[in-house]
Amino acid sequence: MNAQATLVLPSKGTTGLLIDGHWIDPKDGGTLEVQNPSNRSTVAVIGRSTAADVDRAVSSAQEAFRTWRQRPARERGAFLTRLGDAIAENAEDIARLLAAETGNAIRTQSRGEVASTVEVLRYYGGTASEQKGETLPLGQGLFSYSTRDPLGVVAAIIPWNSPLVLGAVKIGMALATGNTLILKPAEDAPLAVIRVCELAAEILPPGVLNVVTGRGSDAGAALSKHPDVAKVSFTGSSEVGRGVLHAVADRIGHATLELGGKSPAVVFPDSNNEETAKNVVAAMRFARQGQSCTAGSRLFVHADIWDDFMPKVIAAVEDLVIGDALDEATDMGAVINTTRYEEISDFVQQAADQGAQFLTGGPSTKLEGDTPLRLTPTVIAGVDNNWRIAREEVFGPVLVAIPWQTEEEVVTWANDTHYGLAAYVFTQDLNTALRMAENIDAGWVQINRAGGQLPGMSYGGRKQSGIGAEYSIEGALESYTQRKSVTIAL
């Protein structure tokens, strides 16, 4: 049986537009095809929203905000918990849909992402009531206190690489704090998000969560510019993020940006073992085809262990099974679309032309016909930190490995980037670990760990990797509410 034939597609949400609790067609009747990158077939055709549809979604969210903000926080949290439970009940169907549209392997990636989505919504459901203000001791005869007020209508623009969990983070933060939300899924991978929003439409009051599908240049740009959108939360490339921030700044709105990364992974001599090598491969997000902003794509290995450690990394990389994302045997699936395939290939070819050494993998073959969008994981040596492939975000399964001699040297190299999202350090010495965590300029540092974000972690970037933090209740309060100070003369 064709694995794709067993997919449970959205039943109502392929219209692409959820407004005031109803799934409706875009005004101009436009559509988008969603493809399976593992076999280049069409999974579904969905509606394509434009600025006129965005206007309708904003009006719906504005109306719902009047009553949603007045609900006790514990009630808003209960809605989120119910949504998390509903996703858990449909987890396998959603995971298969996610694997088909993203190319992320069902066993190693998509099931885990659905589980994380449930965790995130349950976390914000449970912490929604922890929105405390403060009292200020201004002196006798004065009572002064502060509250946390929601911003209003929030627009959330999410990418295709981890669409479900990133959508859940924005849903959880916005709704828990009393805002209403317009969610724009990525045009390449909207289906699992739409399926979750179908469940949400059965649980949440109408208008609290609205959905507009479409291209970033249409629906995304319209949301960013809309005068009645109080805040935009964007996750995606730094290039697009600059445009979003410019549009929001022009109308003095609020913005959270989680952008790109070129994250360092630093291995000290005392971590020359197979477990660290596997962690390096995991930190690089090879199992997600390297399509992660937190990918540890610059590997710095101490020169004393280089000759012994790098073969361990190569063995771990070459153990990965590349195949169809819906095949249970697959470790690593396909990149999202032909544009990404070609851009990644160009990076690797340029490095080859410059004389790079390929420890495994290498330049890819030219796409022909309906060839699956699978790339061989590649590890490159013989470069330094100034090469383009070591400085720019490839967003593909390409790891650059560089030997180092002194801690001062490797910290300088780790920080020599305009990004500052994530970093990974592998050492058995606690003093070294704490010193590196302090000195590396990144918003999210992992020591002897290569896993992803967990609910409660404060996750956000520095420099051109973004503005603001997500994944924690503190991040939600900082980014999705504003303080109101009240002083009473007694």
Coordinates of C-alpha atoms in Angstrom, one line a residue:
M1 CA 0.0 0.0 0.0
N2 CA 1.2 3.5 -0.8
A3 CA 2.2 5.0 2.5
Q4 CA 0.9 8.4 1.5
A5 CA -2.6 6.9 0.8
T6 CA -2.9 6.2 4.5
L7 CA -2.6 9.9 5.4
V8 CA -5.5 11.5 7.3
L9 CA -5.7 14.9 5.7
P10 CA -7.5 17.9 7.3
S11 CA -11.3 17.6 6.7
K12 CA -12.3 21.2 6.7
G13 CA -9.0 23.2 6.9
T14 CA -7.9 22.8 3.4
T15 CA -9.8 26.0 2.7
G16 CA -6.9 27.6 4.5
L17 CA -8.8 30.2 6.3
L18 CA -10.2 29.9 9.9
I19 CA -12.1 33.0 10.9
D20 CA -14.5 33.3 13.8
G21 CA -14.4 29.6 14.3
H22 CA -15.4 28.7 10.7
W23 CA -13.3 27.3 7.9
I24 CA -14.0 29.4 4.8
D25 CA -12.5 30.0 1.3
P26 CA -10.2 32.9 0.5
K27 CA -11.9 35.8 -1.2
D28 CA -10.0 35.4 -4.5
G29 CA -10.2 31.6 -4.6
G30 CA -6.4 31.2 -4.8
T31 CA -4.8 27.9 -4.0
L32 CA -1.4 26.4 -3.1
E33 CA -0.1 22.9 -3.7
V34 CA 1.6 21.1 -0.8
Q35 CA 4.2 18.6 -1.9
N36 CA 5.8 15.6 -0.3
P37 CA 9.6 16.2 -0.7
S38 CA 10.3 12.5 -0.3
N39 CA 8.6 11.6 -3.6
R40 CA 7.6 15.0 -5.1
S41 CA 3.9 14.1 -5.2
T42 CA 1.1 16.5 -4.3
V43 CA -0.2 15.8 -0.8
A44 CA -3.0 18.4 -0.8
V45 CA -4.2 21.6 -2.4
I46 CA -5.1 24.4 0.1
G47 CA -6.5 27.9 0.0
R48 CA -4.1 30.8 -0.5
S49 CA -5.0 33.9 1.6
T50 CA -4.3 37.5 0.6
A51 CA -4.4 40.9 2.4
A52 CA -8.3 41.0 2.1
D53 CA -8.4 37.7 4.1
V54 CA -6.0 39.0 6.6
D55 CA -8.3 42.0 7.2
R56 CA -11.2 39.6 8.0
A57 CA -9.0 37.6 10.4
V58 CA -7.8 40.7 12.3
S59 CA -11.4 41.8 12.7
S60 CA -12.4 38.4 14.1
A61 CA -9.4 38.4 16.5
Q62 CA -10.2 42.0 17.7
E63 CA -13.8 41.1 18.5
A64 CA -12.8 37.9 20.4
F65 CA -10.1 39.8 22.3
R66 CA -12.8 41.8 24.2
T67 CA -14.0 38.7 26.1
W68 CA -11.0 36.4 25.9
R69 CA -8.8 38.9 27.9
Q70 CA -11.5 39.0 30.6
R71 CA -11.4 35.2 31.2
P72 CA -9.5 34.1 34.3
A73 CA -6.1 32.9 33.4
R74 CA -6.7 29.4 34.8
E75 CA -9.7 29.1 32.3
R76 CA -7.5 30.1 29.4
G77 CA -5.0 27.6 30.6
A78 CA -7.6 24.9 30.7
F79 CA -8.4 25.4 27.0
L80 CA -4.8 24.9 26.1
T81 CA -4.6 21.7 28.2
R82 CA -7.6 20.4 26.4
L83 CA -6.0 21.2 23.1
G84 CA -2.9 19.3 24.1
D85 CA -4.9 16.3 25.1
A86 CA -6.8 16.3 21.8
I87 CA -3.5 16.4 19.9
A88 CA -2.3 13.4 22.0
E89 CA -5.4 11.5 21.0
N90 CA -4.6 12.0 17.3
A91 CA -0.9 11.9 17.6
E92 CA 0.0 9.2 15.0
D93 CA -2.2 10.7 12.3
I94 CA -0.7 14.1 12.8
A95 CA 2.8 12.8 12.9
R96 CA 2.4 11.0 9.6
L97 CA 1.0 14.1 8.0
L98 CA 3.9 16.1 9.4
A99 CA 6.4 13.6 8.0
A100 CA 4.8 13.7 4.5
E101 CA 4.8 17.4 4.1
T102 CA 8.2 18.3 5.8
G103 CA 10.3 15.3 4.8
N104 CA 11.2 14.9 8.4
A105 CA 11.4 11.1 9.3
I106 CA 8.5 9.7 11.1
R107 CA 10.5 7.7 13.7
T108 CA 13.4 10.1 14.5
Q109 CA 11.6 13.4 14.1
S110 CA 7.9 13.8 13.4
R111 CA 6.5 11.7 16.3
G112 CA 8.8 13.5 18.7
E113 CA 7.7 16.8 17.4
V114 CA 4.0 15.9 18.0
A115 CA 4.9 14.8 21.5
S116 CA 6.7 18.1 22.1
T117 CA 3.7 20.0 20.8
V118 CA 1.5 18.3 23.4
E119 CA 4.1 19.1 26.2
V120 CA 4.2 22.7 25.2
L121 CA 0.5 23.2 25.3
R122 CA 0.1 21.4 28.6
Y123 CA 3.0 23.5 30.0
Y124 CA 1.3 26.8 29.1
G125 CA -2.0 25.4 30.2
G126 CA -0.5 24.7 33.6
T127 CA 1.4 27.9 34.0
A128 CA -1.2 30.3 32.6
S129 CA -2.3 31.4 36.1
E130 CA 1.3 32.3 37.1
Q131 CA 1.0 35.8 35.7
K132 CA 1.8 37.8 38.8
G133 CA 2.2 41.5 39.2
E134 CA 4.1 43.4 42.0
T135 CA 3.4 45.8 44.8
L136 CA 5.7 48.8 45.3
P137 CA 6.5 50.2 48.8
L138 CA 6.3 53.9 47.8
G139 CA 5.6 55.1 51.3
Q140 CA 2.7 55.6 53.8
G141 CA -0.5 56.7 52.2
L142 CA 0.3 55.3 48.8
F143 CA -0.6 51.8 47.4
S144 CA 1.1 51.1 44.1
Y145 CA 0.9 47.9 42.1
S146 CA 1.5 46.6 38.6
T147 CA -0.4 44.2 36.4
R148 CA 0.3 42.3 33.2
D149 CA -2.0 43.2 30.4
P150 CA -2.3 41.4 27.1
L151 CA -1.2 43.2 24.0
G152 CA -4.2 42.5 21.8
V153 CA -4.2 40.8 18.4
V154 CA -1.0 38.8 17.8
A155 CA 0.2 37.5 14.4
A156 CA 2.4 34.4 14.5
I157 CA 4.3 33.5 11.3
I158 CA 5.9 30.1 11.5
P159 CA 8.4 28.2 9.3
W160 CA 8.3 24.8 7.7
N161 CA 11.1 23.0 9.5
S162 CA 9.4 22.5 12.9
P163 CA 6.0 23.9 12.1
L164 CA 3.9 22.1 14.7
V165 CA 5.9 22.7 17.9
L166 CA 6.7 26.3 16.9
G167 CA 3.0 26.9 16.2
A168 CA 2.2 25.4 19.6
V169 CA 4.7 27.7 21.3
K170 CA 3.1 30.8 19.8
I171 CA -0.4 29.5 20.5
G172 CA 0.5 28.7 24.1
M173 CA 2.2 32.0 24.8
A174 CA -0.3 34.3 23.1
L175 CA -3.5 32.7 24.4
A176 CA -2.3 32.0 27.9
T177 CA -1.5 35.6 28.4
G178 CA -4.9 36.8 27.2
N179 CA -4.1 37.8 23.6
T180 CA -6.0 36.5 20.5
L181 CA -4.0 35.0 17.7
I182 CA -3.8 34.9 13.9
L183 CA -1.5 32.0 12.8
K184 CA 0.1 31.9 9.4
P185 CA 1.6 28.5 8.7
A186 CA 4.4 28.0 6.2
E187 CA 3.2 27.5 2.6
D188 CA 5.5 24.4 2.2
A189 CA 4.2 22.6 5.4
P190 CA 0.8 23.9 6.6
L191 CA -1.1 20.6 6.9
A192 CA -0.2 19.3 10.3
V193 CA -0.7 22.8 11.7
I194 CA -4.1 23.1 10.0
R195 CA -5.1 19.7 11.5
V196 CA -4.2 20.9 15.0
C197 CA -6.2 24.1 14.3
E198 CA -9.2 22.0 13.3
L199 CA -9.0 20.5 16.8
A200 CA -8.6 23.9 18.3
A201 CA -11.7 25.2 16.5
E202 CA -13.7 22.6 18.3
I203 CA -12.3 23.7 21.7
L204 CA -11.6 27.4 21.7
P205 CA -14.2 30.2 21.6
P206 CA -14.7 31.6 18.0
G207 CA -12.1 34.1 16.9
V208 CA -9.6 33.4 19.6
L209 CA -7.4 31.5 17.1
N210 CA -7.6 32.4 13.4
V211 CA -5.6 30.9 10.6
V212 CA -4.5 32.4 7.3
T213 CA -2.5 30.3 4.8
G214 CA -0.6 31.7 1.9
R215 CA 2.7 33.1 0.8
G216 CA 4.8 35.2 3.0
S217 CA 4.8 38.0 0.4
D218 CA 1.0 38.1 0.6
A219 CA -0.4 37.0 3.9
G220 CA 2.7 37.3 6.0
A221 CA 3.5 40.8 4.7
A222 CA -0.1 41.9 5.3
L223 CA 0.0 40.7 8.9
S224 CA 3.3 42.4 9.6
K225 CA 2.0 45.7 8.2
H226 CA -1.5 45.6 9.6
P227 CA -2.2 48.6 11.9
D228 CA -4.5 46.6 14.2
V229 CA -1.9 43.8 14.9
A230 CA -0.3 44.7 18.2
K231 CA 2.5 42.1 17.9
V232 CA 4.2 39.9 15.4
S233 CA 6.0 36.8 16.5
F234 CA 8.1 35.5 13.6
T235 CA 10.4 32.4 13.3
G236 CA 12.3 32.1 10.1
S237 CA 15.3 33.4 8.2
S238 CA 17.2 36.5 9.1
E239 CA 16.6 38.1 5.7
V240 CA 12.8 37.8 6.1
G241 CA 13.0 38.7 9.8
R242 CA 14.6 42.1 8.9
G243 CA 11.6 42.9 6.7
V244 CA 9.1 41.9 9.4
L245 CA 10.9 44.0 12.0
H246 CA 11.0 47.0 9.6
A247 CA 7.2 46.7 8.9
V248 CA 6.5 46.4 12.7
A249 CA 8.8 49.3 13.6
D250 CA 7.2 51.6 11.1
R251 CA 4.0 51.4 13.1
I252 CA 5.7 51.1 16.5
G253 CA 4.4 47.6 17.2
H254 CA 5.8 44.7 19.2
A255 CA 7.9 41.9 17.7
T256 CA 9.6 38.7 18.7
L257 CA 12.1 37.3 16.2
E258 CA 13.7 33.9 16.3
L259 CA 16.0 33.9 13.3
G260 CA 19.0 32.0 11.9
G261 CA 22.1 30.5 13.5
K262 CA 25.6 29.2 12.8
S263 CA 26.1 27.5 16.1
P264 CA 29.4 26.3 17.4
A265 CA 29.9 22.8 18.9
V266 CA 33.2 22.7 20.9
V267 CA 34.8 19.4 21.9
F268 CA 37.5 19.3 24.6
P269 CA 40.1 16.5 24.8
D270 CA 38.4 14.8 27.8
S271 CA 35.3 14.1 25.7
N272 CA 36.9 11.9 23.1
N273 CA 34.3 9.1 23.0
E274 CA 31.5 7.7 20.9
E275 CA 28.8 9.2 23.0
T276 CA 30.1 12.7 22.3
A277 CA 30.4 11.9 18.6
K278 CA 26.8 10.9 18.5
N279 CA 25.9 14.1 20.3
V280 CA 27.8 16.1 17.7
V281 CA 25.7 14.4 15.0
A282 CA 22.5 15.1 17.0
A283 CA 23.5 18.7 17.6
M284 CA 24.0 19.2 13.9
R285 CA 20.4 18.0 13.4
F286 CA 21.4 15.7 10.6
A287 CA 18.2 13.7 11.3
R288 CA 16.3 16.8 10.4
Q289 CA 18.5 17.2 7.2
G290 CA 20.3 20.0 9.0
Q291 CA 17.2 22.2 8.6
S292 CA 17.3 23.7 12.1
C293 CA 18.3 27.2 13.3
T294 CA 20.0 25.5 16.3
A295 CA 22.1 23.2 14.2
G296 CA 25.7 22.9 15.6
S297 CA 27.1 23.3 12.1
R298 CA 30.6 24.6 13.1
L299 CA 32.4 21.8 14.9
F300 CA 35.6 22.8 16.8
V301 CA 37.6 19.7 17.9
H302 CA 40.8 20.0 20.0
A303 CA 43.8 19.2 17.8
D304 CA 45.1 16.6 20.3
I305 CA 42.1 14.4 19.6
W306 CA 41.3 15.3 16.0
D307 CA 42.8 12.2 14.4
D308 CA 41.0 9.9 16.9
F309 CA 37.7 11.7 17.3
M310 CA 36.8 12.7 13.8
P311 CA 36.5 9.0 12.6
K312 CA 34.0 8.5 15.4
V313 CA 31.9 11.4 14.0
I314 CA 32.1 10.1 10.5
A315 CA 31.1 6.6 11.6
A316 CA 28.0 8.1 13.3
V317 CA 27.1 10.1 10.3
E318 CA 27.5 7.2 7.9
D319 CA 25.3 5.0 10.1
L320 CA 22.3 7.3 9.3
V321 CA 19.7 5.6 7.0
I322 CA 18.5 8.1 4.3
G323 CA 15.0 7.4 2.9
D324 CA 11.3 8.1 2.7
A325 CA 10.2 10.1 5.7
L326 CA 7.3 7.7 6.2
D327 CA 9.5 4.6 6.3
E328 CA 10.1 3.4 9.8
A329 CA 13.7 2.4 8.9
T330 CA 14.6 6.0 7.9
D331 CA 16.8 8.2 10.1
M332 CA 17.0 11.2 7.7
G333 CA 14.5 12.2 5.1
A334 CA 14.4 14.9 2.5
V335 CA 14.9 18.7 2.4
I336 CA 11.8 20.7 2.0
N337 CA 11.9 21.9 -1.7
T338 CA 14.0 22.2 -4.8
T339 CA 15.1 25.7 -3.9
R340 CA 16.6 24.6 -0.7
Y341 CA 18.2 21.5 -2.4
E342 CA 19.9 23.7 -5.0
E343 CA 21.1 26.3 -2.5
I344 CA 22.6 23.7 -0.2
S345 CA 24.2 22.1 -3.2
D346 CA 25.7 25.4 -4.3
F347 CA 27.3 25.9 -0.8
V348 CA 28.9 22.5 -1.0
Q349 CA 30.1 22.9 -4.6
Q350 CA 31.7 26.2 -3.8
A351 CA 33.6 24.7 -0.9
A352 CA 34.8 21.9 -3.2
D353 CA 35.9 24.4 -5.8
Q354 CA 37.9 26.2 -3.0
G355 CA 39.7 22.9 -2.2
A356 CA 37.8 21.7 0.9
Q357 CA 38.4 18.2 2.2
F358 CA 35.4 16.0 2.3
L359 CA 35.5 13.5 5.2
T360 CA 32.2 12.1 4.1
G361 CA 29.6 13.1 1.6
G362 CA 30.4 15.7 -1.0
P363 CA 28.8 17.7 -3.9
S364 CA 25.3 16.4 -4.8
T365 CA 23.9 15.3 -8.1
K366 CA 21.8 17.6 -10.2
L367 CA 18.1 17.2 -9.8
E368 CA 16.3 15.5 -12.6
G369 CA 12.6 14.9 -13.0
D370 CA 10.8 13.9 -9.8
T371 CA 14.0 12.8 -7.9
P372 CA 13.4 12.7 -4.2
L373 CA 15.0 15.7 -2.5
R374 CA 17.5 13.7 -0.5
L375 CA 21.0 14.9 0.2
T376 CA 23.9 13.0 1.6
P377 CA 25.1 14.2 5.0
T378 CA 28.4 15.9 4.5
V379 CA 31.4 16.7 6.8
I380 CA 33.9 19.2 5.5
A381 CA 37.4 19.9 6.8
G382 CA 40.4 21.8 5.4
V383 CA 38.6 25.1 5.9
D384 CA 38.9 27.9 8.4
N385 CA 36.3 30.1 10.1
N386 CA 36.5 32.7 7.4
W387 CA 35.2 30.5 4.6
R388 CA 31.6 31.3 3.4
I389 CA 30.5 27.8 4.3
A390 CA 31.7 28.3 7.8
R391 CA 30.1 31.7 8.2
E392 CA 26.7 31.6 6.5
E393 CA 23.7 29.5 7.5
V394 CA 23.6 26.6 5.0
F395 CA 20.4 25.1 6.5
G396 CA 21.2 21.7 5.2
P397 CA 23.1 18.5 6.3
V398 CA 26.5 20.1 6.1
L399 CA 29.0 20.1 9.0
V400 CA 32.2 22.1 8.9
A401 CA 34.9 20.7 11.2
I402 CA 37.9 22.8 12.4
P403 CA 40.7 21.9 14.8
W404 CA 41.7 24.2 17.7
Q405 CA 44.6 24.5 20.1
T406 CA 43.7 26.9 23.0
E407 CA 40.5 27.8 24.8
E408 CA 41.0 31.5 24.0
E409 CA 41.3 30.7 20.3
V410 CA 38.2 28.6 20.2
V411 CA 36.1 31.1 22.1
T412 CA 37.2 33.8 19.7
W413 CA 36.2 31.6 16.7
A414 CA 32.9 30.5 18.3
N415 CA 31.9 34.2 18.8
D416 CA 33.2 35.3 15.4
T417 CA 29.8 35.3 13.7
H418 CA 26.9 37.7 13.3
Y419 CA 24.6 34.9 14.8
G420 CA 24.2 34.1 18.4
L421 CA 21.4 31.5 18.9
A422 CA 22.8 28.3 20.2
A423 CA 26.1 26.6 21.3
Y424 CA 27.2 23.2 22.4
V425 CA 30.1 22.4 24.7
F426 CA 31.4 18.9 25.4
T427 CA 33.7 18.6 28.4
Q428 CA 33.9 16.5 31.6
D429 CA 35.4 19.4 33.6
L430 CA 32.7 21.5 35.4
N431 CA 34.9 24.6 35.6
T432 CA 35.6 24.5 31.9
A433 CA 31.9 24.0 31.2
L434 CA 30.9 27.0 33.2
R435 CA 33.6 29.2 31.8
M436 CA 32.7 28.3 28.3
A437 CA 29.0 28.9 29.0
E438 CA 29.8 32.4 30.3
N439 CA 32.2 33.3 27.5
I440 CA 30.3 32.0 24.4
D441 CA 27.9 34.7 23.1
A442 CA 24.8 32.7 22.5
G443 CA 21.3 32.8 24.0
W444 CA 21.0 29.0 24.4
V445 CA 24.0 27.0 25.6
Q446 CA 23.9 23.2 26.0
I447 CA 26.6 21.4 28.0
N448 CA 27.1 17.7 27.2
R449 CA 23.6 17.7 25.7
A450 CA 22.4 17.8 22.1
G451 CA 18.6 17.7 22.5
G452 CA 16.1 20.3 21.6
Q453 CA 14.2 22.8 23.7
L454 CA 12.1 21.8 26.7
P455 CA 9.1 23.7 28.0
G456 CA 10.3 26.1 30.7
M457 CA 13.7 26.8 29.0
S458 CA 14.2 30.4 28.1
Y459 CA 15.1 30.2 24.4
G460 CA 16.1 33.1 22.2
G461 CA 19.0 34.5 20.2
R462 CA 21.5 37.3 20.3
K463 CA 22.9 39.5 17.6
Q464 CA 21.2 38.7 14.2
S465 CA 19.7 35.5 15.6
G466 CA 16.7 37.4 17.0
I467 CA 14.9 39.4 19.6
G468 CA 13.1 38.1 22.6
A469 CA 12.7 34.6 24.2
E470 CA 10.2 31.8 23.9
Y471 CA 9.4 28.4 25.5
S472 CA 9.1 29.7 29.1
I473 CA 6.4 31.5 31.0
E474 CA 8.9 34.3 31.7
G475 CA 9.3 34.7 27.9
A476 CA 5.6 34.8 27.5
L477 CA 5.2 37.5 30.1
E478 CA 8.0 39.6 28.7
S479 CA 7.0 39.3 25.1
Y480 CA 3.2 39.0 25.1
T481 CA 2.1 41.3 27.9
Q482 CA 2.8 44.9 28.9
R483 CA 3.0 46.3 32.4
K484 CA 0.4 48.6 33.8
S485 CA 1.4 50.6 36.9
V486 CA -1.4 51.8 39.2
T487 CA -0.9 54.1 42.2
I488 CA -3.6 54.9 44.7
A489 CA -3.5 57.6 47.4
L490 CA -5.0 56.2 50.6

